[in-house]
mmCIF file of C-alpha atoms and ligand atoms in Angstrom:
data_model
loop_
_atom_site.group_PDB
_atom_site.id
_atom_site.type_symbol
_atom_site.label_atom_id
_atom_site.label_comp_id
_atom_site.label_asym_id
_atom_site.label_seq_id
_atom_site.Cartn_x
_atom_site.Cartn_y
_atom_site.Cartn_z
ATOM 1 C CA MET C 19 26.464 -42.626 47.417
ATOM 2 C CA ASN C 20 29.294 -42.927 45.387
ATOM 3 C CA PRO C 21 32.506 -42.672 47.694
ATOM 4 C CA PHE C 22 34.495 -40.244 45.222
ATOM 5 C CA ASP C 23 31.334 -38.180 45.401
ATOM 6 C CA LEU C 24 31.095 -38.685 49.055
ATOM 7 C CA ILE C 25 34.682 -37.145 49.256
ATOM 8 C CA ILE C 26 34.048 -34.387 46.740
ATOM 9 C CA ARG C 27 31.113 -33.144 48.410
ATOM 10 C CA GLU C 28 33.228 -33.325 51.433
ATOM 11 C CA HIS C 29 36.014 -31.235 49.907
ATOM 12 C CA THR C 30 32.734 -28.749 49.390
ATOM 13 C CA LEU C 31 32.762 -27.816 52.810
ATOM 14 C CA ILE C 32 36.271 -27.843 54.278
ATOM 15 C CA LEU C 33 36.499 -25.263 51.305
ATOM 16 C CA ASP C 34 33.675 -23.440 52.286
ATOM 17 C CA LEU C 35 34.939 -23.495 55.482
ATOM 18 C CA LEU C 36 38.211 -21.920 53.866
ATOM 19 C CA ASN C 37 36.011 -19.283 52.589
ATOM 20 C CA ALA C 38 34.434 -17.968 55.625
ATOM 21 C CA LEU C 39 38.184 -18.423 57.561
ATOM 22 C CA GLU C 40 39.310 -16.203 55.180
ATOM 23 C CA LYS C 41 36.699 -13.521 55.713
ATOM 24 C CA LYS C 42 37.380 -13.559 58.983
ATOM 25 C CA ILE C 43 41.257 -13.170 58.898
ATOM 26 C CA PRO C 44 41.049 -8.981 59.278
ATOM 27 C CA THR C 45 38.924 -9.202 62.448
ATOM 28 C CA ILE C 46 40.696 -12.091 63.653
ATOM 29 C CA GLN C 47 43.671 -9.899 62.925
ATOM 30 C CA LYS C 48 42.302 -6.784 64.967
ATOM 31 C CA GLN C 49 41.410 -9.399 67.830
ATOM 32 C CA GLU C 50 37.789 -8.997 67.460
ATOM 33 C CA GLU C 51 36.844 -12.414 66.792
ATOM 34 C CA PRO C 52 35.682 -14.757 70.227
ATOM 35 C CA PRO C 53 38.665 -17.120 71.026
ATOM 36 C CA CYS C 54 36.025 -19.591 70.268
ATOM 37 C CA PHE C 55 36.099 -18.653 66.919
ATOM 38 C CA LEU C 56 40.042 -20.334 66.376
ATOM 39 C CA HIS C 57 39.131 -23.174 68.789
ATOM 40 C CA ASP C 58 35.847 -24.027 66.198
ATOM 41 C CA VAL C 59 37.981 -23.862 63.339
ATOM 42 C CA LEU C 60 40.449 -26.178 65.200
ATOM 43 C CA ASP C 61 38.189 -28.905 65.809
ATOM 44 C CA PHE C 62 36.589 -28.808 62.275
ATOM 45 C CA PHE C 63 40.333 -29.342 60.898
ATOM 46 C CA ILE C 64 40.834 -31.936 63.694
ATOM 47 C CA THR C 65 37.917 -33.961 63.568
ATOM 48 C CA TYR C 66 36.477 -33.118 60.772
ATOM 49 C CA GLY C 67 38.883 -32.185 57.992
ATOM 50 C CA ASP C 68 41.406 -35.009 59.503
ATOM 51 C CA LYS C 69 40.225 -37.652 61.596
ATOM 52 C CA THR C 70 37.179 -37.512 59.455
ATOM 53 C CA HIS C 71 37.796 -36.764 55.825
ATOM 54 C CA HIS C 72 41.771 -37.564 55.571
ATOM 55 C CA GLY C 73 40.993 -40.999 57.531
ATOM 56 C CA LYS C 74 38.562 -42.223 54.742
ATOM 57 C CA GLU C 75 41.132 -41.134 51.869
ATOM 58 C CA GLU C 76 44.201 -42.123 53.906
ATOM 59 C CA ASP C 77 42.446 -45.712 55.563
ATOM 60 C CA ILE C 78 39.987 -46.723 52.576
ATOM 61 C CA LEU C 79 40.509 -45.202 48.973
ATOM 62 C CA PHE C 80 43.941 -44.071 48.803
ATOM 63 C CA ARG C 81 44.204 -48.071 49.980
ATOM 64 C CA GLU C 82 42.500 -49.307 47.240
ATOM 65 C CA ILE C 83 43.303 -46.924 44.482
ATOM 66 C CA GLY C 84 47.437 -47.861 45.876
ATOM 67 C CA GLN C 85 47.043 -51.418 44.901
ATOM 68 C CA LYS C 86 45.872 -50.671 41.335
ATOM 69 C CA ASN C 87 48.809 -50.979 38.201
ATOM 70 C CA LEU C 88 48.577 -47.280 38.741
ATOM 71 C CA LYS C 89 50.732 -45.020 36.097
ATOM 72 C CA GLU C 90 54.724 -43.765 37.292
ATOM 73 C CA ASN C 91 52.532 -40.138 37.636
ATOM 74 C CA LEU C 92 49.252 -40.676 39.525
ATOM 75 C CA LYS C 93 51.950 -43.449 41.834
ATOM 76 C CA LYS C 94 53.546 -39.782 42.182
ATOM 77 C CA THR C 95 50.638 -37.649 43.082
ATOM 78 C CA LEU C 96 49.360 -40.094 46.005
ATOM 79 C CA ALA C 97 52.383 -39.909 47.820
ATOM 80 C CA LYS C 98 52.415 -36.192 47.250
ATOM 81 C CA LEU C 99 48.998 -36.377 48.922
ATOM 82 C CA LEU C 100 49.845 -38.457 51.638
ATOM 83 C CA GLU C 101 52.719 -36.378 52.475
ATOM 84 C CA GLU C 102 50.644 -33.159 52.713
ATOM 85 C CA HIS C 103 48.097 -34.589 54.830
ATOM 86 C CA VAL C 104 51.153 -35.131 57.092
ATOM 87 C CA GLU C 105 51.993 -31.625 56.569
ATOM 88 C CA ALA C 106 48.090 -30.314 57.263
ATOM 89 C CA ARG C 107 48.314 -32.337 60.462
ATOM 90 C CA GLU C 108 51.782 -30.543 61.430
ATOM 91 C CA LYS C 109 50.298 -26.980 60.613
ATOM 92 C CA ILE C 110 46.804 -27.384 62.540
ATOM 93 C CA GLN C 111 48.967 -29.252 65.650
ATOM 94 C CA LYS C 112 50.711 -25.599 65.223
ATOM 95 C CA LEU C 113 47.859 -23.159 65.105
ATOM 96 C CA LYS C 114 46.560 -25.323 68.128
ATOM 97 C CA THR C 115 49.790 -24.907 70.196
ATOM 98 C CA LEU C 116 49.797 -21.015 69.024
ATOM 99 C CA HIS C 117 46.186 -20.533 69.962
ATOM 100 C CA GLU C 118 46.801 -22.001 73.174
ATOM 101 C CA LYS C 119 50.084 -19.802 73.951
ATOM 102 C CA GLN C 120 47.817 -16.718 72.551
ATOM 103 C CA GLN C 121 44.998 -17.590 75.580
ATOM 104 C CA LYS C 122 47.720 -17.697 78.242
ATOM 105 C CA GLY C 123 48.906 -14.173 77.337
ATOM 106 C CA ASP C 124 51.509 -15.106 74.111
ATOM 107 C CA THR C 125 51.283 -11.401 72.493
ATOM 108 C CA ASN C 126 53.981 -12.392 69.599
ATOM 109 C CA ALA C 127 51.530 -15.938 69.004
ATOM 110 C CA HIS C 128 49.092 -13.396 67.402
ATOM 111 C CA THR C 129 51.312 -12.084 64.067
ATOM 112 C CA GLU C 130 52.345 -16.179 63.409
ATOM 113 C CA ILE C 131 48.649 -17.300 63.563
ATOM 114 C CA ILE C 132 47.878 -15.097 61.129
ATOM 115 C CA SER C 133 50.407 -15.793 58.667
ATOM 116 C CA LEU C 134 49.662 -19.539 59.432
ATOM 117 C CA LEU C 135 46.230 -19.323 58.568
ATOM 118 C CA LYS C 136 46.644 -17.290 55.303
ATOM 119 C CA SER C 137 49.637 -19.771 54.401
ATOM 120 C CA PHE C 138 47.321 -23.016 55.657
ATOM 121 C CA ILE C 139 44.083 -21.443 53.740
ATOM 122 C CA THR C 140 46.879 -21.304 49.722
ATOM 123 C CA PHE C 141 48.269 -24.966 51.277
ATOM 124 C CA TYR C 142 44.444 -26.925 51.654
ATOM 125 C CA ARG C 143 42.620 -25.382 48.421
ATOM 126 C CA LYS C 144 45.539 -26.479 46.309
ATOM 127 C CA HIS C 145 45.365 -30.008 48.155
ATOM 128 C CA ILE C 146 42.045 -30.312 47.321
ATOM 129 C CA ASP C 147 42.099 -28.980 43.430
ATOM 130 C CA THR C 148 45.019 -31.694 43.358
ATOM 131 C CA GLU C 149 42.554 -34.108 44.474
ATOM 132 C CA ASN C 150 39.363 -32.764 43.025
ATOM 133 C CA ASN C 151 40.791 -31.752 39.673
ATOM 134 C CA HIS C 152 43.900 -34.675 39.124
ATOM 135 C CA PHE C 153 43.834 -37.119 41.227
ATOM 136 C CA PHE C 154 40.416 -38.733 41.848
ATOM 137 C CA LYS C 155 38.944 -38.207 38.315
ATOM 138 C CA GLU C 156 42.001 -40.506 36.930
ATOM 139 C CA ALA C 157 42.275 -43.179 40.251
ATOM 140 C CA LEU C 158 38.314 -43.429 39.528
ATOM 141 C CA SER C 159 38.887 -45.286 36.220
ATOM 142 C CA HIS C 160 41.100 -48.400 38.340
ATOM 143 C CA ILE C 161 37.991 -49.007 40.542
ATOM 144 C CA ASN C 162 35.091 -51.034 39.143
ATOM 145 C CA GLU C 163 31.716 -51.099 40.123
ATOM 146 C CA LYS C 164 31.631 -53.997 42.879
ATOM 147 C CA GLU C 165 34.801 -52.400 44.671
ATOM 148 C CA LEU C 166 32.867 -49.135 44.715
ATOM 149 C CA GLU C 167 30.069 -50.834 46.629
ATOM 150 C CA THR C 168 32.803 -52.151 48.893
ATOM 151 C CA LEU C 169 34.483 -48.756 49.719
ATOM 152 C CA SER C 170 30.861 -47.453 49.952
ATOM 153 C CA LYS C 171 29.555 -49.505 52.828
ATOM 154 C CA GLU C 172 33.492 -49.216 54.134
ATOM 155 C CA CYS C 173 33.141 -45.017 53.951
ATOM 156 C CA ALA C 174 29.776 -45.569 55.753
ATOM 157 C CA GLU C 175 31.018 -47.365 58.720
ATOM 158 C CA PHE C 176 34.121 -45.229 58.834
ATOM 159 C CA ASP C 177 32.023 -41.969 59.058
ATOM 160 C CA ARG C 178 29.224 -44.170 61.653
ATOM 161 C CA SER C 179 32.324 -44.662 64.049
ATOM 162 C CA MET C 180 33.258 -41.187 64.144
ATOM 163 C CA ILE C 181 31.118 -39.519 66.591
ATOM 164 C CA HIS C 182 31.051 -42.368 69.368
ATOM 165 C CA GLU C 183 35.208 -41.786 68.853
ATOM 166 C CA LYS C 184 35.546 -38.005 69.047
ATOM 167 C CA TYR C 185 33.541 -38.023 72.176
ATOM 168 C CA LYS C 186 35.127 -41.418 73.894
ATOM 169 C CA GLN C 187 38.537 -39.162 73.555
ATOM 170 C CA ALA C 188 36.394 -35.982 74.777
ATOM 171 C CA VAL C 189 35.444 -38.555 77.707
ATOM 172 C CA GLN C 190 39.057 -39.800 78.228
ATOM 173 C CA ALA C 191 40.457 -36.292 77.977
ATOM 174 C CA MET C 192 38.030 -34.741 80.607
ATOM 175 C CA SER C 193 38.867 -37.657 82.911
ATOM 176 C CA GLN C 194 42.794 -36.845 82.804
HETATM 177 FE FE1 FE2 E 228 43.129 -34.880 51.212
HETATM 178 FE FE1 FE2 E 229 40.393 -34.773 50.698
#
């Protein structure tokens, strides 16, 4: 599969999760969702959204696009998207910390979790919109067929290693 199509397909799954999360905000607010729901949301954004999706964007596609002779506006968008990945990581880390605090009985954490979830949904939809409708469309014109093929193979290899990486880290964490 063309690596750009692959990334856009991953965006669809992330958007589906954001929509599901948005629908659940009222029940999360009333504390009617089991704690495992947020745990699963965190796992999705850490393992899939960040390590798998941002991983391929940063280590493969952005790396390749960054080496091209880009127009100034595309260079700026690339820099902004990278900054947003850092911001997304920080937000998810904050959500993880708040979730842990809440699990330990910190009642103040709840309000912060709700506002963080709402802001994350808006922030991340905008990030995907920039990538789908602006950045990747223009960036694709800089990549030839042979490069697409190589990138495709790299992406497949990256994905293949991901499940092993996840459980290697899980075993390391359980061994501590
Ligand atoms: Fe991204
Ligand atoms: Fe993306």
